């Protein structure tokens, strides 16, 4: 795949299909203010869209989630902002239509775009702060923090990281790592996604695989 759609210091706009007109307008306005933005509609035909979305979110300095009744009901939008949250990417809720906000997003200060005087200036200010505070890539691997309060997940993380450190292997399947860690593949992926030292891809059969970024 071409690397050109993964722009340096870009932000991700998460929205449902019904709100694409607003999302495109938002993307144009942000570009005028010096921000490169990325939407799922940016994926060329035939690409592995889920893998590309995951990568685009992890490489972003912030994610704007456009909140409407339709986007709240969308499992794809929910996945995108939840994935960003787990990857420690700043999530900025933007309330476009009156909607009961998801409990996890209630803890974040949202921007009210339901009024005629939309707070574009405040959005630009928040994005500039988020871009300026984006941490730099570490030059060496730091010890990973505890992935969860649950001790079983901490032990699973330690076992999986030990397996990834085995020099006999480069990539390991999530299923195999889950077995080593004694957890389900879903939990294994959740734990490893939160570790900045782990990179992900898909194997020949489309299965999720992982490796250490630096050994």
PDB file of C-alpha atoms in Angstrom, residues 25-206:
ATOM      1  CA  UNK A  25     -16.645  19.942   5.574  1.00  0.00           C
ATOM      2  CA  UNK A  26     -14.831  19.552   8.878  1.00  0.00           C
ATOM      3  CA  UNK A  27     -11.855  18.030   7.076  1.00  0.00           C
ATOM      4  CA  UNK A  28     -11.724  20.992   4.683  1.00  0.00           C
ATOM      5  CA  UNK A  29     -11.943  23.535   7.481  1.00  0.00           C
ATOM      6  CA  UNK A  30      -9.205  21.848   9.474  1.00  0.00           C
ATOM      7  CA  UNK A  31      -6.964  21.704   6.400  1.00  0.00           C
ATOM      8  CA  UNK A  32      -7.346  25.481   6.060  1.00  0.00           C
ATOM      9  CA  UNK A  33      -5.974  25.748   9.608  1.00  0.00           C
ATOM     10  CA  UNK A  34      -2.950  23.562   8.924  1.00  0.00           C
ATOM     11  CA  UNK A  35      -4.259  20.157  10.052  1.00  0.00           C
ATOM     12  CA  UNK A  36      -3.957  17.017   7.979  1.00  0.00           C
ATOM     13  CA  UNK A  37      -6.931  14.764   8.725  1.00  0.00           C
ATOM     14  CA  UNK A  38      -7.842  11.180   7.866  1.00  0.00           C
ATOM     15  CA  UNK A  39     -11.197   9.440   7.521  1.00  0.00           C
ATOM     16  CA  UNK A  40     -12.107   5.821   6.784  1.00  0.00           C
ATOM     17  CA  UNK A  41     -13.301   7.027   3.366  1.00  0.00           C
ATOM     18  CA  UNK A  42      -9.650   7.760   2.544  1.00  0.00           C
ATOM     19  CA  UNK A  43      -8.872   4.052   2.056  1.00  0.00           C
ATOM     20  CA  UNK A  44      -8.310   3.071  -1.596  1.00  0.00           C
ATOM     21  CA  UNK A  45     -10.517   0.281  -2.915  1.00  0.00           C
ATOM     22  CA  UNK A  46      -9.282  -3.218  -2.182  1.00  0.00           C
ATOM     23  CA  UNK A  47      -7.214  -2.343   0.864  1.00  0.00           C
ATOM     24  CA  UNK A  48      -7.592  -4.162   4.171  1.00  0.00           C
ATOM     25  CA  UNK A  49      -9.784  -1.426   5.641  1.00  0.00           C
ATOM     26  CA  UNK A  50      -9.745  -2.596   9.266  1.00  0.00           C
ATOM     27  CA  UNK A  51      -5.969  -2.852   9.387  1.00  0.00           C
ATOM     28  CA  UNK A  52      -5.568   0.543   7.732  1.00  0.00           C
ATOM     29  CA  UNK A  53      -8.036   2.186  10.133  1.00  0.00           C
ATOM     30  CA  UNK A  54      -6.228   0.699  13.135  1.00  0.00           C
ATOM     31  CA  UNK A  55      -2.929   1.987  11.859  1.00  0.00           C
ATOM     32  CA  UNK A  56      -4.295   5.432  10.998  1.00  0.00           C
ATOM     33  CA  UNK A  57      -5.754   5.794  14.496  1.00  0.00           C
ATOM     34  CA  UNK A  58      -2.584   4.656  16.264  1.00  0.00           C
ATOM     35  CA  UNK A  59      -0.512   7.106  14.192  1.00  0.00           C
ATOM     36  CA  UNK A  60      -2.863  10.030  14.914  1.00  0.00           C
ATOM     37  CA  UNK A  61      -2.266  12.693  17.562  1.00  0.00           C
ATOM     38  CA  UNK A  62      -6.028  12.958  18.197  1.00  0.00           C
ATOM     39  CA  UNK A  63      -9.362  11.495  17.142  1.00  0.00           C
ATOM     40  CA  UNK A  64     -12.507  13.580  16.634  1.00  0.00           C
ATOM     41  CA  UNK A  65     -15.662  11.525  17.082  1.00  0.00           C
ATOM     42  CA  UNK A  66     -18.773  13.107  15.528  1.00  0.00           C
ATOM     43  CA  UNK A  67     -21.652  12.289  17.866  1.00  0.00           C
ATOM     44  CA  UNK A  68     -25.153  11.859  16.489  1.00  0.00           C
ATOM     45  CA  UNK A  69     -27.858   9.237  17.133  1.00  0.00           C
ATOM     46  CA  UNK A  70     -26.650   7.367  14.036  1.00  0.00           C
ATOM     47  CA  UNK A  71     -22.993   7.388  15.044  1.00  0.00           C
ATOM     48  CA  UNK A  72     -23.857   6.242  18.571  1.00  0.00           C
ATOM     49  CA  UNK A  73     -25.621   3.218  17.072  1.00  0.00           C
ATOM     50  CA  UNK A  74     -22.704   2.500  14.728  1.00  0.00           C
ATOM     51  CA  UNK A  75     -20.455  -0.319  15.909  1.00  0.00           C
ATOM     52  CA  UNK A  76     -17.719   0.961  13.600  1.00  0.00           C
ATOM     53  CA  UNK A  77     -17.665   4.443  15.144  1.00  0.00           C
ATOM     54  CA  UNK A  78     -17.724   2.934  18.623  1.00  0.00           C
ATOM     55  CA  UNK A  79     -14.838   0.659  17.677  1.00  0.00           C
ATOM     56  CA  UNK A  80     -12.791   3.576  16.347  1.00  0.00           C
ATOM     57  CA  UNK A  81     -13.016   5.836  19.387  1.00  0.00           C
ATOM     58  CA  UNK A  82     -12.656   2.884  21.780  1.00  0.00           C
ATOM     59  CA  UNK A  83      -9.556   1.709  19.898  1.00  0.00           C
ATOM     60  CA  UNK A  84      -8.126   5.237  20.080  1.00  0.00           C
ATOM     61  CA  UNK A  85      -8.825   5.353  23.811  1.00  0.00           C
ATOM     62  CA  UNK A  86      -7.026   2.041  24.325  1.00  0.00           C
ATOM     63  CA  UNK A  87      -4.099   3.246  22.200  1.00  0.00           C
ATOM     64  CA  UNK A  88      -3.867   6.427  24.343  1.00  0.00           C
ATOM     65  CA  UNK A  89      -4.786   8.706  21.444  1.00  0.00           C
ATOM     66  CA  UNK A  90      -6.627  11.857  22.586  1.00  0.00           C
ATOM     67  CA  UNK A  91     -10.378  11.536  21.909  1.00  0.00           C
ATOM     68  CA  UNK A  92     -12.347  14.740  21.228  1.00  0.00           C
ATOM     69  CA  UNK A  93     -16.149  14.270  21.228  1.00  0.00           C
ATOM     70  CA  UNK A  94     -17.974  16.653  18.900  1.00  0.00           C
ATOM     71  CA  UNK A  95     -21.739  16.741  19.531  1.00  0.00           C
ATOM     72  CA  UNK A  96     -23.379  17.440  16.164  1.00  0.00           C
ATOM     73  CA  UNK A  97     -26.934  16.408  17.047  1.00  0.00           C
ATOM     74  CA  UNK A  98     -28.571  16.055  20.446  1.00  0.00           C
ATOM     75  CA  UNK A  99     -27.682  12.573  21.592  1.00  0.00           C
ATOM     76  CA  UNK A 100     -27.282  10.732  24.874  1.00  0.00           C
ATOM     77  CA  UNK A 101     -23.510  10.463  25.063  1.00  0.00           C
ATOM     78  CA  UNK A 102     -21.868   7.094  25.688  1.00  0.00           C
ATOM     79  CA  UNK A 103     -20.963   6.678  29.401  1.00  0.00           C
ATOM     80  CA  UNK A 104     -17.249   6.318  28.594  1.00  0.00           C
ATOM     81  CA  UNK A 105     -17.279   9.620  26.675  1.00  0.00           C
ATOM     82  CA  UNK A 106     -19.173  11.487  29.374  1.00  0.00           C
ATOM     83  CA  UNK A 107     -15.927  11.879  31.320  1.00  0.00           C
ATOM     84  CA  UNK A 108     -14.516  13.944  28.439  1.00  0.00           C
ATOM     85  CA  UNK A 109     -15.466  17.544  27.740  1.00  0.00           C
ATOM     86  CA  UNK A 110     -17.348  17.575  24.453  1.00  0.00           C
ATOM     87  CA  UNK A 111     -17.719  20.449  21.999  1.00  0.00           C
ATOM     88  CA  UNK A 112     -21.321  21.467  21.319  1.00  0.00           C
ATOM     89  CA  UNK A 113     -21.850  21.835  17.558  1.00  0.00           C
ATOM     90  CA  UNK A 114     -25.646  21.716  17.810  1.00  0.00           C
ATOM     91  CA  UNK A 115     -25.834  25.513  17.997  1.00  0.00           C
ATOM     92  CA  UNK A 116     -25.623  28.003  15.108  1.00  0.00           C
ATOM     93  CA  UNK A 117     -22.409  29.540  16.520  1.00  0.00           C
ATOM     94  CA  UNK A 118     -20.250  26.445  16.331  1.00  0.00           C
ATOM     95  CA  UNK A 119     -17.047  26.490  18.442  1.00  0.00           C
ATOM     96  CA  UNK A 120     -14.567  26.026  15.599  1.00  0.00           C
ATOM     97  CA  UNK A 121     -11.990  28.277  17.274  1.00  0.00           C
ATOM     98  CA  UNK A 122     -12.081  26.166  20.435  1.00  0.00           C
ATOM     99  CA  UNK A 123     -11.695  22.973  18.387  1.00  0.00           C
ATOM    100  CA  UNK A 124      -8.644  24.412  16.609  1.00  0.00           C
ATOM    101  CA  UNK A 125      -7.153  25.428  19.957  1.00  0.00           C
ATOM    102  CA  UNK A 126      -7.651  21.942  21.435  1.00  0.00           C
ATOM    103  CA  UNK A 127      -6.129  20.310  18.349  1.00  0.00           C
ATOM    104  CA  UNK A 128      -3.067  22.554  18.473  1.00  0.00           C
ATOM    105  CA  UNK A 129      -2.538  21.639  22.116  1.00  0.00           C
ATOM    106  CA  UNK A 130      -2.958  17.948  21.349  1.00  0.00           C
ATOM    107  CA  UNK A 131      -0.506  18.059  18.437  1.00  0.00           C
ATOM    108  CA  UNK A 132       2.067  19.976  20.492  1.00  0.00           C
ATOM    109  CA  UNK A 133       1.838  17.493  23.359  1.00  0.00           C
ATOM    110  CA  UNK A 134       2.103  14.361  21.222  1.00  0.00           C
ATOM    111  CA  UNK A 135       4.881  12.220  22.731  1.00  0.00           C
ATOM    112  CA  UNK A 136       7.884  11.429  20.575  1.00  0.00           C
ATOM    113  CA  UNK A 137       8.676   7.869  19.593  1.00  0.00           C
ATOM    114  CA  UNK A 138      11.012   6.317  22.198  1.00  0.00           C
ATOM    115  CA  UNK A 139      14.553   5.612  20.982  1.00  0.00           C
ATOM    116  CA  UNK A 140      14.679   2.456  23.053  1.00  0.00           C
ATOM    117  CA  UNK A 141      12.162   0.130  24.606  1.00  0.00           C
ATOM    118  CA  UNK A 142      11.067   1.187  28.051  1.00  0.00           C
ATOM    119  CA  UNK A 143       9.573  -1.302  30.494  1.00  0.00           C
ATOM    120  CA  UNK A 144       5.847  -1.412  29.767  1.00  0.00           C
ATOM    121  CA  UNK A 145       3.493  -0.287  32.542  1.00  0.00           C
ATOM    122  CA  UNK A 146       0.930  -2.665  33.995  1.00  0.00           C
ATOM    123  CA  UNK A 147      -1.667  -3.271  31.306  1.00  0.00           C
ATOM    124  CA  UNK A 148      -4.550  -3.644  33.711  1.00  0.00           C
ATOM    125  CA  UNK A 149      -5.343  -3.659  37.389  1.00  0.00           C
ATOM    126  CA  UNK A 150      -6.310  -7.279  37.172  1.00  0.00           C
ATOM    127  CA  UNK A 151      -3.338  -9.417  38.191  1.00  0.00           C
ATOM    128  CA  UNK A 152      -4.260 -12.184  35.775  1.00  0.00           C
ATOM    129  CA  UNK A 153      -3.952  -9.771  32.869  1.00  0.00           C
ATOM    130  CA  UNK A 154      -0.642  -8.493  34.215  1.00  0.00           C
ATOM    131  CA  UNK A 155       0.694 -12.051  34.319  1.00  0.00           C
ATOM    132  CA  UNK A 156      -0.700 -12.735  30.846  1.00  0.00           C
ATOM    133  CA  UNK A 157       1.025  -9.609  29.531  1.00  0.00           C
ATOM    134  CA  UNK A 158       4.356 -10.673  31.044  1.00  0.00           C
ATOM    135  CA  UNK A 159       4.108 -14.154  29.498  1.00  0.00           C
ATOM    136  CA  UNK A 160       3.173 -12.821  26.074  1.00  0.00           C
ATOM    137  CA  UNK A 161       5.985 -10.268  26.107  1.00  0.00           C
ATOM    138  CA  UNK A 162       8.427 -13.037  27.030  1.00  0.00           C
ATOM    139  CA  UNK A 163       7.180 -15.036  24.041  1.00  0.00           C
ATOM    140  CA  UNK A 164       7.558 -12.021  21.740  1.00  0.00           C
ATOM    141  CA  UNK A 165      11.140 -11.602  22.976  1.00  0.00           C
ATOM    142  CA  UNK A 166      12.064 -15.107  21.834  1.00  0.00           C
ATOM    143  CA  UNK A 167      14.699 -14.598  19.111  1.00  0.00           C
ATOM    144  CA  UNK A 168      13.517 -17.719  17.276  1.00  0.00           C
ATOM    145  CA  UNK A 169      10.410 -15.799  16.216  1.00  0.00           C
ATOM    146  CA  UNK A 170       9.682 -12.447  14.632  1.00  0.00           C
ATOM    147  CA  UNK A 171       5.898 -12.479  14.344  1.00  0.00           C
ATOM    148  CA  UNK A 172       3.588 -14.487  16.621  1.00  0.00           C
ATOM    149  CA  UNK A 173      -0.122 -15.041  16.098  1.00  0.00           C
ATOM    150  CA  UNK A 174      -2.539 -13.494  18.581  1.00  0.00           C
ATOM    151  CA  UNK A 175      -4.126 -16.928  19.047  1.00  0.00           C
ATOM    152  CA  UNK A 176      -0.778 -18.452  20.036  1.00  0.00           C
ATOM    153  CA  UNK A 177       0.050 -15.551  22.341  1.00  0.00           C
ATOM    154  CA  UNK A 178      -3.378 -15.873  23.957  1.00  0.00           C
ATOM    155  CA  UNK A 179      -2.683 -19.548  24.673  1.00  0.00           C
ATOM    156  CA  UNK A 180       0.699 -18.677  26.181  1.00  0.00           C
ATOM    157  CA  UNK A 181      -0.859 -15.960  28.312  1.00  0.00           C
ATOM    158  CA  UNK A 182      -3.786 -18.092  29.390  1.00  0.00           C
ATOM    159  CA  UNK A 183      -6.408 -15.620  28.134  1.00  0.00           C
ATOM    160  CA  UNK A 184      -8.823 -15.392  25.214  1.00  0.00           C
ATOM    161  CA  UNK A 185      -7.608 -13.952  21.873  1.00  0.00           C
ATOM    162  CA  UNK A 186      -9.853 -10.928  22.425  1.00  0.00           C
ATOM    163  CA  UNK A 187      -8.288 -10.187  25.829  1.00  0.00           C
ATOM    164  CA  UNK A 188      -4.795 -10.874  24.478  1.00  0.00           C
ATOM    165  CA  UNK A 189      -5.305  -8.335  21.682  1.00  0.00           C
ATOM    166  CA  UNK A 190      -6.728  -5.807  24.144  1.00  0.00           C
ATOM    167  CA  UNK A 191      -3.718  -6.177  26.458  1.00  0.00           C
ATOM    168  CA  UNK A 192      -1.118  -5.997  23.690  1.00  0.00           C
ATOM    169  CA  UNK A 193      -2.797  -3.051  21.942  1.00  0.00           C
ATOM    170  CA  UNK A 194      -2.134  -0.945  25.036  1.00  0.00           C
ATOM    171  CA  UNK A 195       1.586  -1.684  24.919  1.00  0.00           C
ATOM    172  CA  UNK A 196       3.452   0.867  22.727  1.00  0.00           C
ATOM    173  CA  UNK A 197       6.290  -1.615  22.207  1.00  0.00           C
ATOM    174  CA  UNK A 198       4.122  -4.015  20.177  1.00  0.00           C
ATOM    175  CA  UNK A 199       3.424  -3.771  16.436  1.00  0.00           C
ATOM    176  CA  UNK A 200       0.563  -5.545  14.641  1.00  0.00           C
ATOM    177  CA  UNK A 201      -0.160  -6.869  11.173  1.00  0.00           C
ATOM    178  CA  UNK A 202      -2.033  -9.691   9.459  1.00  0.00           C
ATOM    179  CA  UNK A 203      -0.534 -12.974   8.359  1.00  0.00           C
ATOM    180  CA  UNK A 204      -0.993 -14.788   5.044  1.00  0.00           C
ATOM    181  CA  UNK A 205      -4.313 -16.253   6.195  1.00  0.00           C
ATOM    182  CA  UNK A 206      -5.610 -12.919   7.464  1.00  0.00           C
TER     183      UNK A 206
END
